[in-house]
Amino acid sequence: MGHILKMDPVFKEMIWGGHKLRDVYGYEIPSDHTGECWAISAHKNGDCVIADGEFAGKTLSWLFANHRELFGNIEGDQFPLLVKIIDARNDLSVQVHPNDDYAKEHENSLGKTECWYVLQADEGTKMVMGHHAEKKEDFIKAIEEDDYDRLLNSFEISQGDFFYIPSGTLHAICSGSLIYEAQQSSDITYRVYDYHRKDQDGNERQLHVQQSIDVTNVPADIQQEKTFNKEETACGTKTTYIQSEYFTVVGYQMSGENVIKNNAPFQMVSIINGEGTLDQQPVKKGDHFLICSDHTETTFDGMMDVMITTL
């Protein structure tokens, strides 16, 4: 029997956050402006604590540093991935993330490629992905003239949509979204536009205009796969949403017992709906687990939807 580690999430209050993390998932959140649940993270800005078992009370970063054998002995000085749930009661800033090379040089960090699975979306909810500038000088001019209505590419989203957001992609999660996000373990965000909104002290949030200009892909490459590989399982379906150089994300809709093999250095498991058991231990919506490399197969049983992210 290998290691299945339940994680205690870390919560982040945000100017744009709400209370769906409590209302939908039952989390004890710090306030009604809670925007992010860092569900499985070893990042220094939100290092999750292991909830039970022999490593209870230890952080995920500690485990990665001291027991690399549980992660397939992968190389690197930090745990590479991060899973969040994001509640956007209001619009997030229009932003962009750097690639590994730029982030290493300027921030001493990994870059940030990410993806989103839409857990819920209010009617008419939109997202921003990409822009309409064909040349860098057009992109810069639109920023200088505050002409974001014409610059930004926005569209409506629905529950069950999936989007891949490579580094260099201008984007924004918008009001009414509840998002499952898998990403590189990075907290580097360059804000190019924040609607001129002010905090309680009357200050606008810091922007990173020059960095955004530096790293944004122009023209935008926003072609997205609209169909995903779906296959039947013993009891339900398996949908492969993305297989990239940074991560693989697979969703399961389960209606009974399914045995899932672990051929990866680790599996990041999130119960996004329903309830059941995981190797006969009760699990429910909002629970998150790290399955280590020494646990080669796991028996899931129940009526539940599960997201699994791996390298």
C-alpha positions in Angstrom: 0.0 0.0 0.0 1.5 3.3 -1.1 0.8 6.9 -0.1 -2.4 8.7 -0.7 -2.1 12.1 1.0 -5.1 14.3 1.7 -4.3 18.0 1.5 -5.5 21.0 3.5 -6.1 23.8 1.1 -4.7 27.4 1.5 -7.2 30.2 0.8 -6.5 33.7 -0.7 -8.6 36.8 -0.2 -8.8 38.8 -3.4 -10.5 42.1 -4.4 -12.5 40.2 -6.9 -13.3 37.1 -4.7 -16.6 35.9 -3.3 -18.0 33.2 -1.1 -18.7 30.3 -3.5 -15.8 28.3 -2.1 -17.9 28.1 1.1 -21.3 27.8 -0.5 -20.4 25.2 -3.1 -17.6 23.3 -1.4 -18.2 23.9 2.3 -14.7 25.3 3.0 -14.1 27.5 6.0 -13.0 30.6 4.1 -11.5 33.7 5.7 -14.1 36.2 4.3 -16.7 36.8 1.6 -13.9 38.1 -0.6 -12.1 34.7 -0.9 -11.0 34.3 -4.5 -8.6 31.3 -4.5 -8.4 27.8 -3.0 -4.8 26.6 -3.5 -5.9 23.0 -3.3 -2.6 21.1 -4.0 0.4 23.4 -3.7 4.0 23.3 -2.6 4.6 26.9 -3.6 6.1 29.2 -0.9 3.1 31.6 -1.2 0.6 28.8 -0.4 2.2 25.6 0.9 -0.4 23.0 1.6 -0.2 20.9 4.8 -0.8 17.2 4.7 -3.9 16.4 6.6 -3.4 12.8 7.8 -1.2 9.8 7.8 2.5 9.5 8.7 3.3 12.9 7.2 0.4 14.7 8.9 1.3 18.3 9.7 4.2 18.4 7.2 4.0 20.7 4.1 4.0 19.4 0.6 7.3 21.3 -0.1 8.9 19.5 2.9 7.8 16.1 1.6 9.1 16.9 -1.9 12.4 18.0 -0.5 12.9 15.1 1.9 11.1 12.1 0.2 11.8 12.5 -3.5 11.3 8.8 -3.9 7.5 9.3 -3.4 7.6 11.5 -6.5 9.3 9.1 -8.9 12.7 10.7 -8.1 11.9 13.5 -10.6 14.5 16.3 -10.9 14.0 19.9 -10.0 14.3 22.0 -6.9 10.6 22.6 -6.5 7.3 20.7 -6.9 6.3 21.5 -10.4 2.5 21.9 -10.4 -0.3 23.6 -8.6 -4.1 23.1 -8.6 -6.5 25.8 -7.6 -10.2 26.5 -7.5 -11.0 30.1 -8.4 -14.2 32.0 -7.4 -14.6 35.2 -9.4 -17.4 37.3 -8.0 -15.9 40.2 -10.0 -13.6 40.3 -13.0 -10.0 39.4 -12.6 -7.4 41.8 -14.1 -6.4 41.4 -17.7 -3.1 39.6 -17.3 -0.4 37.5 -18.9 2.2 35.1 -17.6 5.8 34.7 -18.6 7.5 31.6 -20.0 10.2 29.7 -18.1 13.1 31.6 -19.6 11.7 35.1 -18.9 10.5 34.1 -15.4 13.9 32.6 -14.5 15.8 35.6 -15.7 13.5 38.3 -14.2 11.7 36.6 -11.3 13.9 33.6 -10.3 10.7 31.5 -10.8 9.1 29.0 -13.1 7.0 30.4 -15.9 3.2 29.9 -15.8 1.3 27.9 -18.4 -2.2 27.0 -17.0 -5.5 25.5 -18.0 -9.1 26.0 -16.8 -12.1 23.7 -16.5 -15.3 25.6 -15.9 -17.0 24.2 -12.8 -19.9 26.8 -12.8 -20.7 29.8 -14.9 -23.6 32.3 -14.3 -25.7 33.0 -17.4 -23.8 35.3 -19.7 -20.4 34.9 -18.0 -17.5 35.7 -20.3 -13.8 35.1 -20.3 -10.9 37.0 -22.1 -8.4 35.0 -24.1 -6.1 36.6 -26.6 -6.4 39.9 -28.4 -6.9 41.4 -31.9 -3.6 43.2 -32.5 -1.6 41.9 -35.4 1.6 43.8 -34.6 3.4 44.7 -31.4 3.1 48.4 -32.1 -0.7 48.0 -32.5 -0.8 46.1 -29.2 1.2 48.9 -27.4 -0.9 51.6 -29.0 -4.1 50.0 -27.7 -2.6 49.8 -24.2 -1.5 53.5 -24.3 -5.0 54.6 -25.4 -6.8 52.4 -22.9 -8.6 50.8 -25.9 -9.3 47.4 -24.3 -12.9 47.1 -25.7 -11.4 46.7 -29.2 -8.2 45.0 -28.2 -9.5 42.1 -26.1 -10.9 38.8 -27.4 -13.8 37.9 -25.1 -16.6 35.3 -25.4 -19.2 33.6 -23.2 -18.4 30.3 -21.4 -20.4 27.5 -20.0 -20.0 24.8 -17.4 -17.8 22.0 -18.7 -15.7 24.2 -21.0 -12.0 23.7 -21.0 -9.3 26.1 -22.0 -5.5 25.8 -22.3 -3.7 29.0 -21.5 0.0 28.9 -22.6 2.4 31.5 -21.2 2.3 34.6 -23.3 -1.5 34.5 -23.7 -3.4 37.6 -22.6 -6.4 36.5 -20.5 -8.9 37.2 -17.8 -11.4 35.2 -15.8 -14.6 37.2 -15.5 -17.3 37.7 -13.0 -19.6 34.7 -12.5 -16.9 32.0 -13.0 -16.0 29.1 -10.8 -12.9 27.5 -12.2 -10.7 24.5 -11.7 -7.2 25.5 -12.6 -4.1 23.4 -13.1 -0.8 25.2 -13.7 2.9 25.3 -13.3 3.9 26.1 -9.7 4.4 29.8 -10.2 2.8 32.9 -8.7 4.0 35.3 -11.4 1.2 37.4 -12.9 1.7 40.6 -15.0 -1.4 42.8 -14.9 -1.8 45.0 -17.9 -5.3 46.4 -17.1 -7.4 46.3 -13.9 -10.4 48.5 -15.0 -9.1 51.4 -12.9 -10.8 49.9 -9.8 -9.6 51.0 -6.4 -9.1 49.2 -3.1 -10.7 50.3 0.2 -7.9 52.9 0.6 -8.6 54.4 -2.8 -5.5 53.0 -4.6 -5.4 51.2 -7.9 -3.5 47.9 -7.9 0.0 47.7 -9.3 0.2 47.1 -13.0 3.1 45.5 -14.9 2.7 47.1 -18.3 6.2 46.8 -19.7 6.5 43.2 -18.6 3.2 42.4 -20.2 4.3 44.0 -23.4 7.5 42.0 -23.2 5.9 38.6 -22.8 2.6 38.8 -24.6 2.4 36.8 -27.9 1.6 39.1 -30.8 -0.3 38.1 -32.9 -2.3 36.0 -30.4 -2.4 32.2 -31.0 -5.7 31.2 -29.4 -6.7 28.2 -31.5 -8.3 25.8 -29.1 -9.2 22.1 -29.3 -13.0 21.9 -29.1 -13.3 18.2 -29.0 -11.6 15.9 -26.5 -10.8 12.3 -26.4 -13.5 10.6 -24.4 -13.6 6.9 -23.6 -15.7 4.5 -21.6 -14.5 3.2 -18.2 -15.7 0.3 -16.1 -18.4 2.6 -14.6 -18.4 6.0 -16.4 -16.3 8.0 -18.8 -12.8 9.4 -19.0 -12.1 12.7 -20.9 -8.5 13.7 -21.7 -8.5 17.5 -21.8 -4.8 18.2 -22.4 -1.5 16.5 -22.7 1.2 19.2 -22.8 4.9 19.4 -22.0 3.9 20.8 -18.6 0.9 18.7 -17.5 -1.8 16.2 -18.4 -5.4 16.8 -17.2 -8.0 14.1 -17.3 -11.6 14.2 -16.0 -13.7 11.2 -14.9 -17.4 11.0 -14.5 -17.9 8.0 -12.3 -21.1 6.0 -11.6 -19.5 3.1 -9.7 -16.2 1.4 -9.2 -13.2 2.4 -11.3 -9.7 1.3 -10.9 -7.2 3.9 -12.1 -3.6 3.1 -12.6 -0.8 5.5 -11.6 2.0 5.5 -14.2 3.1 9.0 -13.3 5.5 10.4 -10.7 2.3 11.6 -8.8 -1.4 12.2 -9.4 -3.2 15.3 -8.2 -6.8 14.3 -7.5 -9.7 16.7 -6.9 -13.3 15.6 -6.2 -15.2 18.3 -7.9 -18.7 16.8 -7.5 -20.4 14.0 -5.7 -19.1 11.6 -3.1 -17.8 8.1 -2.7 -14.7 6.2 -1.6 -11.1 6.2 -2.6 -9.5 2.9 -1.7 -12.5 2.4 0.6 -11.9 5.7 2.4 -14.8 8.2 2.3 -14.3 11.2 0.0 -16.6 14.1 -1.0 -16.8 17.1 -3.2 -14.0 19.6 -2.3 -11.5 17.0 -1.2 -8.0 17.0 -2.7 -5.4 14.3 -2.6 -1.9 13.6 -3.8 -1.3 10.0 -4.9 2.4 9.2 -4.7 4.4 7.1 -7.2 4.5 4.2 -4.8 0.7 3.8 -5.0 0.3 2.2 -8.4 -3.5 1.9 -8.7 -6.4 3.3 -6.8 -10.0 2.1 -6.6 -12.6 4.9 -6.8 -16.2 4.0 -6.1 -19.2 6.3 -6.0 -21.2 8.9 -8.0 -18.7 11.6 -8.5 -16.7 13.7 -10.9 -12.9 13.7 -10.5 -10.1 15.7 -12.0 -6.6 14.2 -12.1 -3.6 16.3 -13.1 -0.2 14.7 -13.6 3.1 15.6 -15.3 
